[in-house]
Amino acid sequence: MACGGTEDMPGVRHPLLEDFLQQNPGCDEESAERAFLVYQDLTEVRGWWFTELAFSDALERPYVTGQKSRRLPRQAVLPVSVEERISLHDVQTFFCKIYASGALVKSLTLAVNDLDSTVVYYKLTSGLSPPDPPDVTVQRKQDKDVQFDRKRRHVAACVRQFMEQNSAAFPTSTKSLTEEEL
């Protein structure tokens, strides 16, 4: 089984995984390895902050907690095998048994993974999530429009500068196209 890049060395585990298994004797190795793969993906690939492996005695399974960025609250990520079937009852149980920052989670991310390091994330919430207010949606759209316009102006300035610097390579009879010619 894969365990953090040591699959060619049987019996050798990452020290963090080894410590986790010693501290949580109720955790089976395969579940711990799955959680460790998610831990590595979140920490090393996605750049999460303050990422930790945790174990739920009530669920008898490991999970990962961390922050997507320094300013966002701590989140819980539950590794799930691709072969595992999850019912609505299971999801409700997860919300009653998983903690982040000392409180029960209101949203949970399922990390569906295989031991070949493939991970797909699904975010779940407890209950319905209300949509953003219209003013927030309008503001986001305006922010994206401003950002796009900035990029467009920057690209146009770069092209203009390139054309000026390389004017000898381009014919002198170039003219600006009008809207009708486009």
Tab-separated table of N, CA and C in Angstrom:
chain	number	residue	atom	x	y	z
A	1	MET	N	0.833	-1.185	0.000
A	1	MET	CA	0.000	0.000	0.000
A	1	MET	C	0.872	1.240	0.000
A	2	ALA	N	0.366	2.274	-0.626
A	2	ALA	CA	1.117	3.526	-0.659
A	2	ALA	C	0.998	4.216	0.688
A	3	CYS	N	2.085	4.792	1.100
A	3	CYS	CA	2.033	5.563	2.347
A	3	CYS	C	3.063	6.670	2.282
A	4	GLY	N	2.739	7.684	1.514
A	4	GLY	CA	3.576	8.857	1.457
A	4	GLY	C	4.875	8.637	0.703
A	5	GLY	N	4.846	7.881	-0.382
A	5	GLY	CA	6.021	7.724	-1.217
A	5	GLY	C	6.970	6.633	-0.766
A	6	THR	N	6.574	5.784	0.149
A	6	THR	CA	7.457	4.725	0.640
A	6	THR	C	6.961	3.353	0.234
A	7	GLU	N	6.170	3.280	-0.862
A	7	GLU	CA	5.596	1.994	-1.251
A	7	GLU	C	6.653	0.982	-1.686
A	8	ASP	N	7.840	1.449	-2.076
A	8	ASP	CA	8.912	0.531	-2.463
A	8	ASP	C	9.690	0.017	-1.266
A	9	MET	N	9.411	0.551	-0.074
A	9	MET	CA	10.125	0.160	1.138
A	9	MET	C	9.123	-0.348	2.165
A	10	PRO	N	8.810	-1.648	2.134
A	10	PRO	CA	7.810	-2.179	3.060
A	10	PRO	C	8.209	-1.934	4.511
A	11	GLY	N	7.217	-1.580	5.328
A	11	GLY	CA	7.460	-1.362	6.745
A	11	GLY	C	7.982	0.025	7.083
A	12	VAL	N	8.276	0.856	6.075
A	12	VAL	CA	8.783	2.204	6.320
A	12	VAL	C	7.642	3.184	6.085
A	13	ARG	N	7.381	4.022	7.084
A	13	ARG	CA	6.312	5.014	6.987
A	13	ARG	C	6.862	6.388	7.292
A	14	HIS	N	6.142	7.368	6.832
A	14	HIS	CA	6.459	8.752	7.175
A	14	HIS	C	6.344	8.888	8.696
A	15	PRO	N	7.268	9.601	9.336
A	15	PRO	CA	7.219	9.725	10.806
A	15	PRO	C	5.896	10.295	11.331
A	16	LEU	N	5.301	11.227	10.604
A	16	LEU	CA	4.019	11.797	11.039
A	16	LEU	C	2.928	10.726	11.043
A	17	LEU	N	2.915	9.895	10.012
A	17	LEU	CA	1.936	8.804	9.938
A	17	LEU	C	2.194	7.780	11.035
A	18	GLU	N	3.449	7.471	11.264
A	18	GLU	CA	3.814	6.509	12.322
A	18	GLU	C	3.358	7.019	13.693
A	19	ASP	N	3.609	8.301	13.978
A	19	ASP	CA	3.173	8.890	15.251
A	19	ASP	C	1.650	8.864	15.372
A	20	PHE	N	0.961	9.194	14.275
A	20	PHE	CA	-0.498	9.203	14.290
A	20	PHE	C	-1.042	7.815	14.627
A	21	LEU	N	-0.484	6.792	14.008
A	21	LEU	CA	-0.948	5.424	14.275
A	21	LEU	C	-0.650	4.992	15.716
A	22	GLN	N	0.472	5.422	16.265
A	22	GLN	CA	0.795	5.083	17.658
A	22	GLN	C	-0.137	5.788	18.635
A	23	GLN	N	-0.502	7.033	18.340
A	23	GLN	CA	-1.384	7.799	19.220
A	23	GLN	C	-2.843	7.366	19.100
A	24	ASN	N	-3.195	6.716	17.983
A	24	ASN	CA	-4.576	6.306	17.734
A	24	ASN	C	-4.620	4.825	17.371
A	25	PRO	N	-4.466	3.956	18.377
A	25	PRO	CA	-4.410	2.519	18.093
A	25	PRO	C	-5.707	1.963	17.494
A	26	GLY	N	-6.816	2.675	17.635
A	26	GLY	CA	-8.089	2.226	17.067
A	26	GLY	C	-8.198	2.490	15.568
A	27	CYS	N	-7.231	3.181	15.001
A	27	CYS	CA	-7.260	3.533	13.585
A	27	CYS	C	-6.571	2.448	12.761
A	28	ASP	N	-7.265	1.946	11.745
A	28	ASP	CA	-6.632	0.932	10.900
A	28	ASP	C	-5.652	1.612	9.929
A	29	GLU	N	-4.666	0.853	9.481
A	29	GLU	CA	-3.583	1.401	8.668
A	29	GLU	C	-4.069	1.972	7.340
A	30	GLU	N	-4.981	1.284	6.681
A	30	GLU	CA	-5.446	1.763	5.373
A	30	GLU	C	-6.142	3.117	5.499
A	31	SER	N	-6.982	3.286	6.513
A	31	SER	CA	-7.660	4.570	6.726
A	31	SER	C	-6.649	5.664	7.050
A	32	ALA	N	-5.653	5.322	7.863
A	32	ALA	CA	-4.620	6.295	8.214
A	32	ALA	C	-3.820	6.704	6.979
A	33	GLU	N	-3.505	5.744	6.118
A	33	GLU	CA	-2.760	6.058	4.903
A	33	GLU	C	-3.579	6.954	3.979
A	34	ARG	N	-4.886	6.686	3.887
A	34	ARG	CA	-5.770	7.546	3.098
A	34	ARG	C	-5.781	8.965	3.651
A	35	ALA	N	-5.923	9.077	4.956
A	35	ALA	CA	-5.938	10.396	5.589
A	35	ALA	C	-4.605	11.101	5.376
A	36	PHE	N	-3.507	10.345	5.434
A	36	PHE	CA	-2.195	10.951	5.244
A	36	PHE	C	-2.022	11.448	3.805
A	37	LEU	N	-2.556	10.715	2.828
A	37	LEU	CA	-2.501	11.188	1.442
A	37	LEU	C	-3.258	12.508	1.284
A	38	VAL	N	-4.414	12.605	1.928
A	38	VAL	CA	-5.193	13.845	1.885
A	38	VAL	C	-4.419	14.955	2.603
A	39	TYR	N	-3.835	14.627	3.747
A	39	TYR	CA	-3.019	15.589	4.496
A	39	TYR	C	-1.903	16.143	3.600
A	40	GLN	N	-1.199	15.256	2.900
A	40	GLN	CA	-0.112	15.691	2.020
A	40	GLN	C	-0.636	16.559	0.882
A	41	ASP	N	-1.763	16.171	0.284
A	41	ASP	CA	-2.325	16.951	-0.814
A	41	ASP	C	-2.713	18.354	-0.352
A	42	LEU	N	-3.374	18.430	0.792
A	42	LEU	CA	-3.798	19.732	1.297
A	42	LEU	C	-2.601	20.599	1.694
A	43	THR	N	-1.604	19.986	2.318
A	43	THR	CA	-0.455	20.741	2.815
A	43	THR	C	0.521	21.115	1.708
A	44	GLU	N	0.912	20.137	0.911
A	44	GLU	CA	1.993	20.359	-0.047
A	44	GLU	C	1.523	20.826	-1.419
A	45	VAL	N	0.352	20.387	-1.852
A	45	VAL	CA	-0.118	20.753	-3.182
A	45	VAL	C	-1.027	21.983	-3.121
A	46	ARG	N	-1.974	21.982	-2.208
A	46	ARG	CA	-2.962	23.062	-2.144
A	46	ARG	C	-2.578	24.202	-1.199
A	47	GLY	N	-1.522	24.015	-0.424
A	47	GLY	CA	-1.002	25.100	0.411
A	47	GLY	C	-1.854	25.479	1.611
A	48	TRP	N	-2.542	24.513	2.209
A	48	TRP	CA	-3.342	24.803	3.397
A	48	TRP	C	-2.432	25.117	4.575
A	49	TRP	N	-2.966	25.841	5.540
A	49	TRP	CA	-2.247	26.248	6.741
A	49	TRP	C	-2.691	25.411	7.937
A	50	PHE	N	-1.780	25.188	8.863
A	50	PHE	CA	-2.057	24.553	10.157
A	50	PHE	C	-2.814	23.227	9.992
A	51	THR	N	-2.385	22.424	9.043
A	51	THR	CA	-3.047	21.165	8.738
A	51	THR	C	-2.646	20.097	9.752
A	52	GLU	N	-3.630	19.332	10.221
A	52	GLU	CA	-3.376	18.287	11.222
A	52	GLU	C	-4.211	17.052	10.921
A	53	LEU	N	-3.673	15.905	11.285
A	53	LEU	CA	-4.437	14.665	11.247
A	53	LEU	C	-5.199	14.561	12.564
A	54	ALA	N	-6.443	14.131	12.508
A	54	ALA	CA	-7.261	13.953	13.715
A	54	ALA	C	-7.952	12.599	13.615
A	55	PHE	N	-8.459	12.129	14.749
A	55	PHE	CA	-9.151	10.839	14.777
A	55	PHE	C	-10.426	10.971	15.582
A	56	SER	N	-11.516	10.457	15.022
A	56	SER	CA	-12.795	10.452	15.721
A	56	SER	C	-13.005	9.057	16.298
A	57	ASP	N	-12.983	8.962	17.630
A	57	ASP	CA	-13.250	7.674	18.276
A	57	ASP	C	-14.682	7.225	17.995
A	58	ALA	N	-15.619	8.175	17.947
A	58	ALA	CA	-17.028	7.839	17.714
A	58	ALA	C	-17.237	7.256	16.311
A	59	LEU	N	-16.506	7.772	15.322
A	59	LEU	CA	-16.640	7.268	13.956
A	59	LEU	C	-15.631	6.172	13.635
A	60	GLU	N	-14.627	6.054	14.490
A	60	GLU	CA	-13.523	5.116	14.294
A	60	GLU	C	-12.842	5.330	12.949
A	61	ARG	N	-12.588	6.627	12.644
A	61	ARG	CA	-11.917	6.957	11.387
A	61	ARG	C	-11.170	8.275	11.508
A	62	PRO	N	-10.090	8.404	10.748
A	62	PRO	CA	-9.312	9.642	10.780
A	62	PRO	C	-9.902	10.701	9.850
A	63	TYR	N	-9.545	11.943	10.118
A	63	TYR	CA	-9.895	13.051	9.237
A	63	TYR	C	-8.803	14.102	9.351
A	64	VAL	N	-8.882	15.116	8.530
A	64	VAL	CA	-7.854	16.158	8.482
A	64	VAL	C	-8.522	17.489	8.771
A	65	THR	N	-7.853	18.331	9.540
A	65	THR	CA	-8.343	19.690	9.753
A	65	THR	C	-7.265	20.662	9.295
A	66	GLY	N	-7.694	21.833	8.870
A	66	GLY	CA	-6.742	22.848	8.431
A	66	GLY	C	-7.470	24.077	7.935
A	67	GLN	N	-6.682	25.038	7.494
A	67	GLN	CA	-7.228	26.295	6.992
A	67	GLN	C	-6.778	26.483	5.552
A	68	LYS	N	-7.740	26.769	4.694
A	68	LYS	CA	-7.446	26.991	3.278
A	68	LYS	C	-6.534	28.199	3.095
A	69	SER	N	-6.709	29.198	3.930
A	69	SER	CA	-5.805	30.350	3.984
A	69	SER	C	-5.749	30.805	5.433
A	70	ARG	N	-4.808	31.667	5.728
A	70	ARG	CA	-4.637	32.109	7.123
A	70	ARG	C	-5.874	32.775	7.684
A	71	ARG	N	-6.637	33.469	6.826
A	71	ARG	CA	-7.780	34.251	7.295
A	71	ARG	C	-9.075	33.456	7.396
A	72	LEU	N	-9.124	32.297	6.757
A	72	LEU	CA	-10.360	31.514	6.777
A	72	LEU	C	-10.409	30.611	8.006
A	73	PRO	N	-11.615	30.250	8.450
A	73	PRO	CA	-11.730	29.369	9.619
A	73	PRO	C	-11.241	27.947	9.311
A	74	ARG	N	-10.972	27.233	10.365
A	74	ARG	CA	-10.514	25.841	10.260
A	74	ARG	C	-11.627	24.984	9.664
A	75	GLN	N	-11.256	24.063	8.788
A	75	GLN	CA	-12.209	23.182	8.123
A	75	GLN	C	-11.844	21.729	8.388
A	76	ALA	N	-12.817	20.858	8.238
A	76	ALA	CA	-12.584	19.425	8.381
A	76	ALA	C	-12.741	18.753	7.020
A	77	VAL	N	-11.835	17.813	6.761
A	77	VAL	CA	-11.848	17.058	5.507
A	77	VAL	C	-11.841	15.583	5.872
A	78	LEU	N	-12.829	14.852	5.389
A	78	LEU	CA	-12.969	13.442	5.721
A	78	LEU	C	-12.578	12.580	4.525
A	79	PRO	N	-11.477	11.820	4.631
A	79	PRO	CA	-11.090	10.921	3.540
A	79	PRO	C	-12.072	9.758	3.410
A	80	VAL	N	-12.449	9.469	2.182
A	80	VAL	CA	-13.389	8.399	1.890
A	80	VAL	C	-12.829	7.605	0.712
A	81	SER	N	-12.879	6.293	0.812
A	81	SER	CA	-12.409	5.431	-0.267
A	81	SER	C	-13.349	5.517	-1.460
A	82	VAL	N	-12.816	5.336	-2.658
A	82	VAL	CA	-13.671	5.347	-3.849
A	82	VAL	C	-14.678	4.202	-3.828
A	83	GLU	N	-14.361	3.133	-3.104
A	83	GLU	CA	-15.262	1.987	-3.027
A	83	GLU	C	-16.332	2.147	-1.952
A	84	GLU	N	-16.145	3.085	-1.055
A	84	GLU	CA	-17.050	3.246	0.087
A	84	GLU	C	-18.366	3.890	-0.340
A	85	ARG	N	-19.461	3.363	0.183
A	85	ARG	CA	-20.783	3.937	-0.075
A	85	ARG	C	-21.183	4.773	1.136
A	86	ILE	N	-21.617	5.988	0.869
A	86	ILE	CA	-22.000	6.922	1.925
A	86	ILE	C	-23.497	7.205	1.796
A	87	SER	N	-24.235	6.995	2.888
A	87	SER	CA	-25.673	7.283	2.880
A	87	SER	C	-25.918	8.661	3.492
A	88	LEU	N	-27.122	9.147	3.353
A	88	LEU	CA	-27.503	10.413	3.965
A	88	LEU	C	-27.380	10.317	5.484
A	89	HIS	N	-27.723	9.164	6.031
A	89	HIS	CA	-27.574	8.943	7.468
A	89	HIS	C	-26.100	9.058	7.884
A	90	ASP	N	-25.194	8.496	7.069
A	90	ASP	CA	-23.759	8.606	7.353
A	90	ASP	C	-23.323	10.072	7.385
A	91	VAL	N	-23.790	10.843	6.418
A	91	VAL	CA	-23.422	12.260	6.345
A	91	VAL	C	-23.918	12.995	7.587
A	92	GLN	N	-25.141	12.722	8.016
A	92	GLN	CA	-25.674	13.350	9.229
A	92	GLN	C	-24.835	12.961	10.444
A	93	THR	N	-24.396	11.715	10.501
A	93	THR	CA	-23.543	11.252	11.594
A	93	THR	C	-22.211	11.984	11.581
A	94	PHE	N	-21.636	12.192	10.397
A	94	PHE	CA	-20.366	12.916	10.294
A	94	PHE	C	-20.494	14.305	10.916
A	95	PHE	N	-21.609	14.989	10.617
A	95	PHE	CA	-21.796	16.340	11.157
A	95	PHE	C	-21.961	16.338	12.679
A	96	CYS	N	-22.373	15.223	13.254
A	96	CYS	CA	-22.551	15.127	14.702
A	96	CYS	C	-21.285	14.662	15.433
A	97	LYS	N	-20.283	14.204	14.709
A	97	LYS	CA	-19.123	13.581	15.358
A	97	LYS	C	-17.770	14.193	14.986
A	98	ILE	N	-17.741	15.121	14.045
A	98	ILE	CA	-16.464	15.691	13.606
A	98	ILE	C	-16.345	17.129	14.096
A	99	TYR	N	-15.179	17.420	14.668
A	99	TYR	CA	-14.915	18.727	15.256
A	99	TYR	C	-13.781	19.431	14.529
A	100	ALA	N	-13.876	20.754	14.463
A	100	ALA	CA	-12.793	21.611	13.985
A	100	ALA	C	-12.789	22.830	14.893
A	101	SER	N	-11.637	23.187	15.408
A	101	SER	CA	-11.500	24.298	16.359
A	101	SER	C	-12.377	24.097	17.585
A	102	GLY	N	-12.547	22.860	18.018
A	102	GLY	CA	-13.292	22.560	19.237
A	102	GLY	C	-14.802	22.593	19.108
A	103	ALA	N	-15.317	22.803	17.908
A	103	ALA	CA	-16.770	22.856	17.711
A	103	ALA	C	-17.169	21.905	16.593
A	104	LEU	N	-18.419	21.440	16.663
A	104	LEU	CA	-18.922	20.599	15.580
A	104	LEU	C	-18.895	21.384	14.271
A	105	VAL	N	-18.591	20.695	13.189
A	105	VAL	CA	-18.501	21.364	11.895
A	105	VAL	C	-19.889	21.644	11.330
A	106	LYS	N	-19.997	22.751	10.582
A	106	LYS	CA	-21.240	23.079	9.880
A	106	LYS	C	-21.110	22.771	8.398
A	107	SER	N	-19.862	22.640	7.953
A	107	SER	CA	-19.606	22.175	6.592
A	107	SER	C	-18.458	21.179	6.668
A	108	LEU	N	-18.459	20.263	5.746
A	108	LEU	CA	-17.481	19.186	5.745
A	108	LEU	C	-17.111	18.901	4.305
A	109	THR	N	-15.840	18.661	4.071
A	109	THR	CA	-15.391	18.305	2.737
A	109	THR	C	-15.057	16.826	2.712
A	110	LEU	N	-15.701	16.097	1.807
A	110	LEU	CA	-15.352	14.693	1.602
A	110	LEU	C	-14.198	14.644	0.608
A	111	ALA	N	-13.153	13.916	0.962
A	111	ALA	CA	-12.015	13.721	0.077
A	111	ALA	C	-12.074	12.294	-0.427
A	112	VAL	N	-12.690	12.110	-1.575
A	112	VAL	CA	-12.822	10.776	-2.149
A	112	VAL	C	-11.486	10.467	-2.808
A	113	ASN	N	-10.832	9.411	-2.303
A	113	ASN	CA	-9.498	9.140	-2.822
A	113	ASN	C	-9.221	7.656	-2.990
A	114	ASP	N	-8.197	7.422	-3.767
A	114	ASP	CA	-7.690	6.081	-3.985
A	114	ASP	C	-6.231	6.115	-3.559
A	115	LEU	N	-5.681	4.973	-3.264
A	115	LEU	CA	-4.305	4.948	-2.772
A	115	LEU	C	-3.282	5.272	-3.858
A	116	ASP	N	-3.731	5.541	-5.090
A	116	ASP	CA	-2.803	5.992	-6.131
A	116	ASP	C	-2.615	7.509	-6.085
A	117	SER	N	-3.098	8.155	-5.029
A	117	SER	CA	-2.974	9.591	-4.759
A	117	SER	C	-4.017	10.447	-5.464
A	118	THR	N	-4.979	9.857	-6.138
A	118	THR	CA	-6.051	10.622	-6.753
A	118	THR	C	-7.015	11.069	-5.657
A	119	VAL	N	-7.314	12.381	-5.625
A	119	VAL	CA	-8.241	12.913	-4.615
A	119	VAL	C	-9.228	13.854	-5.306
A	120	VAL	N	-10.508	13.656	-5.027
A	120	VAL	CA	-11.559	14.548	-5.516
A	120	VAL	C	-12.309	15.053	-4.286
A	121	TYR	N	-12.498	16.366	-4.203
A	121	TYR	CA	-13.116	16.975	-3.027
A	121	TYR	C	-14.563	17.384	-3.309
A	122	TYR	N	-15.451	17.087	-2.339
A	122	TYR	CA	-16.855	17.483	-2.395
A	122	TYR	C	-17.204	18.184	-1.087
A	123	LYS	N	-17.695	19.401	-1.186
A	123	LYS	CA	-18.053	20.153	0.014
A	123	LYS	C	-19.524	19.923	0.353
A	124	LEU	N	-19.770	19.572	1.609
A	124	LEU	CA	-21.120	19.345	2.114
A	124	LEU	C	-21.419	20.366	3.203
A	125	THR	N	-22.667	20.752	3.321
A	125	THR	CA	-23.067	21.643	4.409
A	125	THR	C	-24.215	21.003	5.172
A	126	SER	N	-24.307	21.365	6.433
A	126	SER	CA	-25.391	20.882	7.270
A	126	SER	C	-26.603	21.771	7.011
A	127	GLY	N	-27.618	21.229	6.396
A	127	GLY	CA	-28.786	22.023	6.040
A	127	GLY	C	-28.562	22.737	4.720
A	128	LEU	N	-29.429	23.682	4.428
A	128	LEU	CA	-29.326	24.436	3.188
A	128	LEU	C	-28.432	25.648	3.386
A	129	SER	N	-27.661	25.967	2.381
A	129	SER	CA	-26.841	27.178	2.411
A	129	SER	C	-27.578	28.255	1.637
A	130	PRO	N	-27.884	29.370	2.283
A	130	PRO	CA	-28.604	30.425	1.566
A	130	PRO	C	-27.702	31.060	0.515
A	131	PRO	N	-28.288	31.537	-0.577
A	131	PRO	CA	-27.473	32.196	-1.599
A	131	PRO	C	-26.953	33.542	-1.083
A	132	ASP	N	-25.919	34.041	-1.739
A	132	ASP	CA	-25.401	35.351	-1.374
A	132	ASP	C	-26.446	36.410	-1.699
A	133	PRO	N	-26.475	37.497	-0.910
A	133	PRO	CA	-27.402	38.590	-1.209
A	133	PRO	C	-27.081	39.198	-2.580
A	134	PRO	N	-28.073	39.794	-3.238
A	134	PRO	CA	-27.851	40.360	-4.571
A	134	PRO	C	-26.710	41.384	-4.626
A	135	ASP	N	-26.578	42.222	-3.588
A	135	ASP	CA	-25.518	43.229	-3.622
A	135	ASP	C	-24.120	42.589	-3.608
A	136	VAL	N	-23.965	41.460	-2.914
A	136	VAL	CA	-22.684	40.753	-2.893
A	136	VAL	C	-22.390	40.173	-4.275
A	137	THR	N	-23.410	39.597	-4.903
A	137	THR	CA	-23.247	39.032	-6.243
A	137	THR	C	-22.875	40.117	-7.246
A	138	VAL	N	-23.550	41.258	-7.173
A	138	VAL	CA	-23.258	42.375	-8.075
A	138	VAL	C	-21.832	42.872	-7.854
A	139	GLN	N	-21.419	42.984	-6.605
A	139	GLN	CA	-20.067	43.456	-6.297
A	139	GLN	C	-19.006	42.495	-6.841
A	140	ARG	N	-19.231	41.190	-6.697
A	140	ARG	CA	-18.283	40.200	-7.239
A	140	ARG	C	-18.163	40.341	-8.749
A	141	LYS	N	-19.311	40.523	-9.426
A	141	LYS	CA	-19.282	40.680	-10.877
A	141	LYS	C	-18.529	41.949	-11.252
A	142	GLN	N	-18.760	43.037	-10.549
A	142	GLN	CA	-18.055	44.290	-10.841
A	142	GLN	C	-16.553	44.130	-10.608
A	143	ASP	N	-16.178	43.442	-9.542
A	143	ASP	CA	-14.754	43.211	-9.262
A	143	ASP	C	-14.105	42.400	-10.382
A	144	LYS	N	-14.805	41.383	-10.882
A	144	LYS	CA	-14.262	40.579	-11.986
A	144	LYS	C	-14.144	41.420	-13.255
A	145	ASP	N	-15.145	42.270	-13.508
A	145	ASP	CA	-15.095	43.134	-14.691
A	145	ASP	C	-13.913	44.099	-14.614
A	146	VAL	N	-13.688	44.677	-13.452
A	146	VAL	CA	-12.561	45.596	-13.264
A	146	VAL	C	-11.242	44.865	-13.473
A	147	GLN	N	-11.135	43.676	-12.920
A	147	GLN	CA	-9.913	42.887	-13.072
A	147	GLN	C	-9.684	42.535	-14.544
A	148	PHE	N	-10.732	42.133	-15.250
A	148	PHE	CA	-10.599	41.799	-16.678
A	148	PHE	C	-10.178	43.031	-17.468
A	149	ASP	N	-10.782	44.188	-17.173
A	149	ASP	CA	-10.449	45.422	-17.888
A	149	ASP	C	-8.986	45.813	-17.650
A	150	ARG	N	-8.524	45.652	-16.409
A	150	ARG	CA	-7.116	45.930	-16.097
A	150	ARG	C	-6.184	45.051	-16.930
A	151	LYS	N	-6.499	43.766	-16.996
A	151	LYS	CA	-5.681	42.836	-17.777
A	151	LYS	C	-5.696	43.199	-19.254
A	152	ARG	N	-6.882	43.547	-19.767
A	152	ARG	CA	-7.001	43.920	-21.171
A	152	ARG	C	-6.161	45.141	-21.486
A	153	ARG	N	-6.208	46.164	-20.624
A	153	ARG	CA	-5.395	47.372	-20.831
A	153	ARG	C	-3.907	47.065	-20.759
A	154	HIS	N	-3.523	46.181	-19.846
A	154	HIS	CA	-2.116	45.806	-19.701
A	154	HIS	C	-1.602	45.102	-20.962
A	155	VAL	N	-2.409	44.171	-21.475
A	155	VAL	CA	-2.010	43.461	-22.697
A	155	VAL	C	-1.914	44.443	-23.864
A	156	ALA	N	-2.874	45.368	-23.985
A	156	ALA	CA	-2.844	46.360	-25.065
A	156	ALA	C	-1.594	47.237	-24.955
A	157	ALA	N	-1.222	47.631	-23.747
A	157	ALA	CA	-0.017	48.452	-23.551
A	157	ALA	C	1.236	47.669	-23.920
A	158	CYS	N	1.280	46.401	-23.584
A	158	CYS	CA	2.435	45.562	-23.940
A	158	CYS	C	2.557	45.418	-25.450
A	159	VAL	N	1.441	45.207	-26.132
A	159	VAL	CA	1.462	45.086	-27.588
A	159	VAL	C	1.917	46.400	-28.209
A	160	ARG	N	1.387	47.511	-27.722
A	160	ARG	CA	1.782	48.834	-28.227
A	160	ARG	C	3.286	49.061	-28.050
A	161	GLN	N	3.791	48.732	-26.862
A	161	GLN	CA	5.218	48.903	-26.583
A	161	GLN	C	6.058	48.011	-27.495
A	162	PHE	N	5.623	46.794	-27.707
A	162	PHE	CA	6.348	45.872	-28.601
A	162	PHE	C	6.381	46.426	-30.017
A	163	MET	N	5.238	46.921	-30.484
A	163	MET	CA	5.156	47.472	-31.840
A	163	MET	C	6.079	48.682	-31.990
A	164	GLU	N	6.129	49.549	-30.975
A	164	GLU	CA	6.999	50.722	-31.040
A	164	GLU	C	8.470	50.326	-31.050
A	165	GLN	N	8.826	49.343	-30.240
A	165	GLN	CA	10.220	48.913	-30.156
A	165	GLN	C	10.661	48.173	-31.414
A	166	ASN	N	9.735	47.557	-32.097
A	166	ASN	CA	10.065	46.762	-33.274
A	166	ASN	C	9.437	47.355	-34.533
A	167	SER	N	9.354	48.682	-34.596
A	167	SER	CA	8.686	49.329	-35.727
A	167	SER	C	9.394	49.049	-37.049
A	168	ALA	N	10.686	48.805	-37.030
A	168	ALA	CA	11.410	48.516	-38.270
A	168	ALA	C	10.970	47.182	-38.872
A	169	ALA	N	10.522	46.266	-38.058
A	169	ALA	CA	10.119	44.947	-38.549
A	169	ALA	C	8.711	44.939	-39.119
A	170	PHE	N	7.966	46.026	-38.908
A	170	PHE	CA	6.597	46.080	-39.384
A	170	PHE	C	6.481	47.174	-40.447
A	171	PRO	N	5.613	46.979	-41.440
A	171	PRO	CA	5.481	47.995	-42.490
A	171	PRO	C	5.002	49.325	-41.916
A	172	THR	N	5.476	50.404	-42.515
A	172	THR	CA	5.118	51.744	-42.026
A	172	THR	C	3.717	52.148	-42.435
A	173	SER	N	3.103	51.407	-43.327
A	173	SER	CA	1.777	51.781	-43.792
A	173	SER	C	0.662	51.159	-42.957
A	174	THR	N	0.975	50.728	-41.744
A	174	THR	CA	-0.089	50.159	-40.913
A	174	THR	C	-0.996	51.250	-40.417
A	175	LYS	N	-2.243	50.932	-40.321
A	175	LYS	CA	-3.216	51.915	-39.835
A	175	LYS	C	-4.143	51.239	-38.858
A	176	SER	N	-4.778	51.997	-38.029
A	176	SER	CA	-5.731	51.449	-37.077
A	176	SER	C	-7.004	51.083	-37.808
A	177	LEU	N	-7.544	49.930	-37.466
A	177	LEU	CA	-8.783	49.505	-38.082
A	177	LEU	C	-9.960	50.188	-37.400
A	178	THR	N	-10.921	50.603	-38.176
A	178	THR	CA	-12.129	51.164	-37.589
A	178	THR	C	-13.064	50.025	-37.249
A	179	GLU	N	-14.107	50.347	-36.535
A	179	GLU	CA	-15.080	49.321	-36.152
A	179	GLU	C	-15.737	48.708	-37.382
A	180	GLU	N	-15.920	49.480	-38.448
A	180	GLU	CA	-16.553	48.971	-39.660
A	180	GLU	C	-15.649	47.949	-40.342
A	181	GLU	N	-14.321	48.134	-40.262
A	181	GLU	CA	-13.392	47.235	-40.922
A	181	GLU	C	-13.262	45.913	-40.154
A	182	LEU	N	-13.569	45.946	-38.862
A	182	LEU	CA	-13.497	44.721	-38.073
A	182	LEU	C	-14.681	43.891	-38.390
